[in-house]
Amino acid sequence: MGVRRRPVLAIVGRPNVGKSTLFNRLLGRRVAIVEAVPGVTRDRLYGEAEWQGQPFILIDTGGILFGEDDPLIEQVRVQAQIAIHEADCILFLVDAQDGLNPVDEEIADLLRKSGKPVLLLVNKADNPQRWEAQRAEFFRLGLGEPIPVSAIHGHNLAEVLELAFEKVASPDNAHLSVLDEEPLRLAIVGRPNVGKSSLLNAILNEPRAIVSPIPGTTRDALDTPFTWDNQPMVLIDTAGIRRPGQVQGSLEYYAQLRAERAMQRADVALVVIDAKEGLTHGDRRVAQLAIDAGRACVWVANKWDLVEPPDGNPNKNTPVKRDFLRLVKQNAPGFDFIPVVFVSALLRAGVENLMRTVLQVAEFHCMRVPTGELNRLIHDALYERPYSRKGKPLKIYYATMAQVRPPTIVLFVNDPEIVHFSYLRYLENRVRARYAYTGTPIRWVVRPAHKEPESA
């Protein structure tokens, strides 16, 4: 990933709100098929354009729907989510003539959790008087000022591009291009015999993984540099992590120590579990080690071919997968933020989805929330659920994200002694509801307000 030469704007919305018309209008040529029929655009369409001499990439997506038990609708939704992940700014299109739709609200939730900047565009808002009457309705989406546009006539589209480029260029915008040119380090960790080395081979044998064993770039014989989608990476394979009482002999002890140190120097821990066995206490212990080290995490449910016969689509949502996810949530309640990816390392199935997830959680791991936004969120949370202990009400004077990798929030309060971990969990849930932070732990530091702020 690194620094992009051209900003990427993605158009998303439910079916038949005018996304393809907007796409063609912004490109100045007809690329997407435009018909008044939902679902005409299914895959992502890419176009190149310029705005005031600045080239950019535009992505058109299929109409997003939820709750439909239809593989095609699910595939369209997955394609749209990929576009959201690739984009620097989202153009979320809704329809003024239809008014606010429940699907619009679900898409808004999805976009908030993506952590990407969003412009809310209300298409077909050609009647100024009617627009003033319904403008407040679209504020309910919680995505800022709704912008009336006409994709057919081009109304307000120059202003839209100007605002989009402001968001892309803003130095305060922590949601953009957060991965730098340093290699992204992935530690493959887990209990013995869950398929860690098989997963490493499956990733490196993918056509999109370019392995480059350059001398002097690794610290350990099991570090493998490679490139995935132009993002330099290093895969760190490790020995299986056992419970302390099960470690036998000095060789196994030092192998275990190296595995734990590998997590310390990784950005993302791929915690491999045996899908046939389900999530075990040992798996939770490995994940806890990664979280304690401040690493982003992904559950990798390997050997899925032994649970469910392969059907050529490892990303397909099935009842068996839903049951598995429910059991993971039930058996690991403190790890709800860690995504689960289903793979078969032996069949090299699900690797593409795994790597997309890795890039997503890596971005969240180093995403900084601007101080003003964070303070508004924290103060709103305190207002909605005031807190007191031993008769003393909590006052939060100031909040700041002091560092990332992992995100660390410092609260300056009237008395740190009264802040219980359960209230911090409530605040964390509010932060995740707004910014998702999928796969990454959030650390909290509570300090007295009368002291000078220090760097965390």
PDB file of N, CA and C in Angstrom, residues 379-412:
ATOM      1  N   HIS A 379     -17.131  12.846  25.538  1.00  0.00           N
ATOM      2  CA  HIS A 379     -18.035  13.690  26.324  1.00  0.00           C
ATOM      3  C   HIS A 379     -19.503  13.301  26.105  1.00  0.00           C
ATOM      4  N   ASP A 380     -19.851  12.924  24.868  1.00  0.00           N
ATOM      5  CA  ASP A 380     -21.217  12.444  24.606  1.00  0.00           C
ATOM      6  C   ASP A 380     -21.492  11.156  25.379  1.00  0.00           C
ATOM      7  N   ALA A 381     -20.491  10.269  25.411  1.00  0.00           N
ATOM      8  CA  ALA A 381     -20.656   8.997  26.132  1.00  0.00           C
ATOM      9  C   ALA A 381     -20.849   9.244  27.625  1.00  0.00           C
ATOM     10  N   LEU A 382     -20.076  10.180  28.189  1.00  0.00           N
ATOM     11  CA  LEU A 382     -20.204  10.490  29.615  1.00  0.00           C
ATOM     12  C   LEU A 382     -21.554  11.136  29.914  1.00  0.00           C
ATOM     13  N   TYR A 383     -22.020  11.986  28.998  1.00  0.00           N
ATOM     14  CA  TYR A 383     -23.314  12.646  29.185  1.00  0.00           C
ATOM     15  C   TYR A 383     -24.453  11.616  29.171  1.00  0.00           C
ATOM     16  N   GLU A 384     -24.349  10.640  28.258  1.00  0.00           N
ATOM     17  CA  GLU A 384     -25.418   9.645  28.137  1.00  0.00           C
ATOM     18  C   GLU A 384     -25.392   8.630  29.269  1.00  0.00           C
ATOM     19  N   ARG A 385     -24.205   8.400  29.818  1.00  0.00           N
ATOM     20  CA  ARG A 385     -24.106   7.442  30.931  1.00  0.00           C
ATOM     21  C   ARG A 385     -23.149   8.003  31.973  1.00  0.00           C
ATOM     22  N   PRO A 386     -23.626   8.939  32.802  1.00  0.00           N
ATOM     23  CA  PRO A 386     -22.757   9.514  33.843  1.00  0.00           C
ATOM     24  C   PRO A 386     -22.262   8.415  34.783  1.00  0.00           C
ATOM     25  N   TYR A 387     -21.087   8.662  35.376  1.00  0.00           N
ATOM     26  CA  TYR A 387     -20.472   7.624  36.210  1.00  0.00           C
ATOM     27  C   TYR A 387     -19.996   8.250  37.516  1.00  0.00           C
ATOM     28  N   SER A 388     -20.240   7.535  38.591  1.00  0.00           N
ATOM     29  CA  SER A 388     -19.707   7.975  39.879  1.00  0.00           C
ATOM     30  C   SER A 388     -19.329   6.741  40.679  1.00  0.00           C
ATOM     31  N   ARG A 389     -18.418   6.946  41.614  1.00  0.00           N
ATOM     32  CA  ARG A 389     -17.977   5.846  42.477  1.00  0.00           C
ATOM     33  C   ARG A 389     -17.677   6.410  43.858  1.00  0.00           C
ATOM     34  N   LYS A 390     -18.175   5.705  44.857  1.00  0.00           N
ATOM     35  CA  LYS A 390     -18.005   6.144  46.248  1.00  0.00           C
ATOM     36  C   LYS A 390     -18.543   7.559  46.436  1.00  0.00           C
ATOM     37  N   GLY A 391     -19.641   7.849  45.732  1.00  0.00           N
ATOM     38  CA  GLY A 391     -20.286   9.142  45.860  1.00  0.00           C
ATOM     39  C   GLY A 391     -19.612  10.266  45.109  1.00  0.00           C
ATOM     40  N   LYS A 392     -18.562   9.951  44.333  1.00  0.00           N
ATOM     41  CA  LYS A 392     -17.824  10.999  43.619  1.00  0.00           C
ATOM     42  C   LYS A 392     -18.070  10.858  42.118  1.00  0.00           C
ATOM     43  N   PRO A 393     -18.659  11.881  41.483  1.00  0.00           N
ATOM     44  CA  PRO A 393     -18.912  11.788  40.040  1.00  0.00           C
ATOM     45  C   PRO A 393     -17.614  11.924  39.237  1.00  0.00           C
ATOM     46  N   LEU A 394     -17.538  11.162  38.161  1.00  0.00           N
ATOM     47  CA  LEU A 394     -16.377  11.240  37.271  1.00  0.00           C
ATOM     48  C   LEU A 394     -16.511  12.448  36.350  1.00  0.00           C
ATOM     49  N   LYS A 395     -15.416  13.196  36.234  1.00  0.00           N
ATOM     50  CA  LYS A 395     -15.337  14.291  35.262  1.00  0.00           C
ATOM     51  C   LYS A 395     -14.172  13.996  34.323  1.00  0.00           C
ATOM     52  N   ILE A 396     -14.452  13.980  33.030  1.00  0.00           N
ATOM     53  CA  ILE A 396     -13.401  13.788  32.022  1.00  0.00           C
ATOM     54  C   ILE A 396     -13.179  15.135  31.345  1.00  0.00           C
ATOM     55  N   TYR A 397     -12.021  15.715  31.596  1.00  0.00           N
ATOM     56  CA  TYR A 397     -11.743  17.054  31.079  1.00  0.00           C
ATOM     57  C   TYR A 397     -11.208  17.027  29.650  1.00  0.00           C
ATOM     58  N   TYR A 398     -10.488  15.962  29.331  1.00  0.00           N
ATOM     59  CA  TYR A 398      -9.789  15.987  28.043  1.00  0.00           C
ATOM     60  C   TYR A 398      -9.417  14.556  27.668  1.00  0.00           C
ATOM     61  N   ALA A 399      -9.470  14.252  26.384  1.00  0.00           N
ATOM     62  CA  ALA A 399      -9.047  12.939  25.880  1.00  0.00           C
ATOM     63  C   ALA A 399      -8.177  13.141  24.653  1.00  0.00           C
ATOM     64  N   THR A 400      -7.179  12.308  24.506  1.00  0.00           N
ATOM     65  CA  THR A 400      -6.318  12.382  23.327  1.00  0.00           C
ATOM     66  C   THR A 400      -5.797  10.992  23.000  1.00  0.00           C
ATOM     67  N   MET A 401      -5.579  10.743  21.719  1.00  0.00           N
ATOM     68  CA  MET A 401      -4.944   9.492  21.316  1.00  0.00           C
ATOM     69  C   MET A 401      -3.448   9.760  21.254  1.00  0.00           C
ATOM     70  N   ALA A 402      -2.750   9.307  22.292  1.00  0.00           N
ATOM     71  CA  ALA A 402      -1.346   9.662  22.455  1.00  0.00           C
ATOM     72  C   ALA A 402      -0.443   8.909  21.500  1.00  0.00           C
ATOM     73  N   GLN A 403      -0.845   7.710  21.098  1.00  0.00           N
ATOM     74  CA  GLN A 403      -0.025   6.954  20.159  1.00  0.00           C
ATOM     75  C   GLN A 403      -0.888   5.913  19.466  1.00  0.00           C
ATOM     76  N   VAL A 404      -0.310   5.311  18.425  1.00  0.00           N
ATOM     77  CA  VAL A 404      -0.970   4.220  17.718  1.00  0.00           C
ATOM     78  C   VAL A 404      -0.033   3.013  17.728  1.00  0.00           C
ATOM     79  N   ARG A 405      -0.518   1.909  17.170  1.00  0.00           N
ATOM     80  CA  ARG A 405       0.246   0.642  17.148  1.00  0.00           C
ATOM     81  C   ARG A 405       0.653   0.189  18.538  1.00  0.00           C
ATOM     82  N   PRO A 406      -0.265  -0.046  19.459  1.00  0.00           N
ATOM     83  CA  PRO A 406      -1.724   0.012  19.310  1.00  0.00           C
ATOM     84  C   PRO A 406      -2.271   1.387  19.659  1.00  0.00           C
ATOM     85  N   PRO A 407      -3.509   1.683  19.241  1.00  0.00           N
ATOM     86  CA  PRO A 407      -4.136   2.945  19.638  1.00  0.00           C
ATOM     87  C   PRO A 407      -4.192   3.056  21.160  1.00  0.00           C
ATOM     88  N   THR A 408      -3.713   4.182  21.674  1.00  0.00           N
ATOM     89  CA  THR A 408      -3.658   4.391  23.127  1.00  0.00           C
ATOM     90  C   THR A 408      -4.339   5.712  23.451  1.00  0.00           C
ATOM     91  N   ILE A 409      -5.427   5.636  24.211  1.00  0.00           N
ATOM     92  CA  ILE A 409      -6.215   6.820  24.547  1.00  0.00           C
ATOM     93  C   ILE A 409      -5.903   7.236  25.979  1.00  0.00           C
ATOM     94  N   VAL A 410      -5.539   8.502  26.150  1.00  0.00           N
ATOM     95  CA  VAL A 410      -5.248   9.051  27.473  1.00  0.00           C
ATOM     96  C   VAL A 410      -6.420   9.934  27.894  1.00  0.00           C
ATOM     97  N   LEU A 411      -6.960   9.655  29.086  1.00  0.00           N
ATOM     98  CA  LEU A 411      -8.039  10.457  29.658  1.00  0.00           C
ATOM     99  C   LEU A 411      -7.490  11.279  30.817  1.00  0.00           C
ATOM    100  N   PHE A 412      -7.772  12.573  30.822  1.00  0.00           N
ATOM    101  CA  PHE A 412      -7.412  13.436  31.949  1.00  0.00           C
ATOM    102  C   PHE A 412      -8.695  13.699  32.743  1.00  0.00           C
TER     103      PHE A 412
END
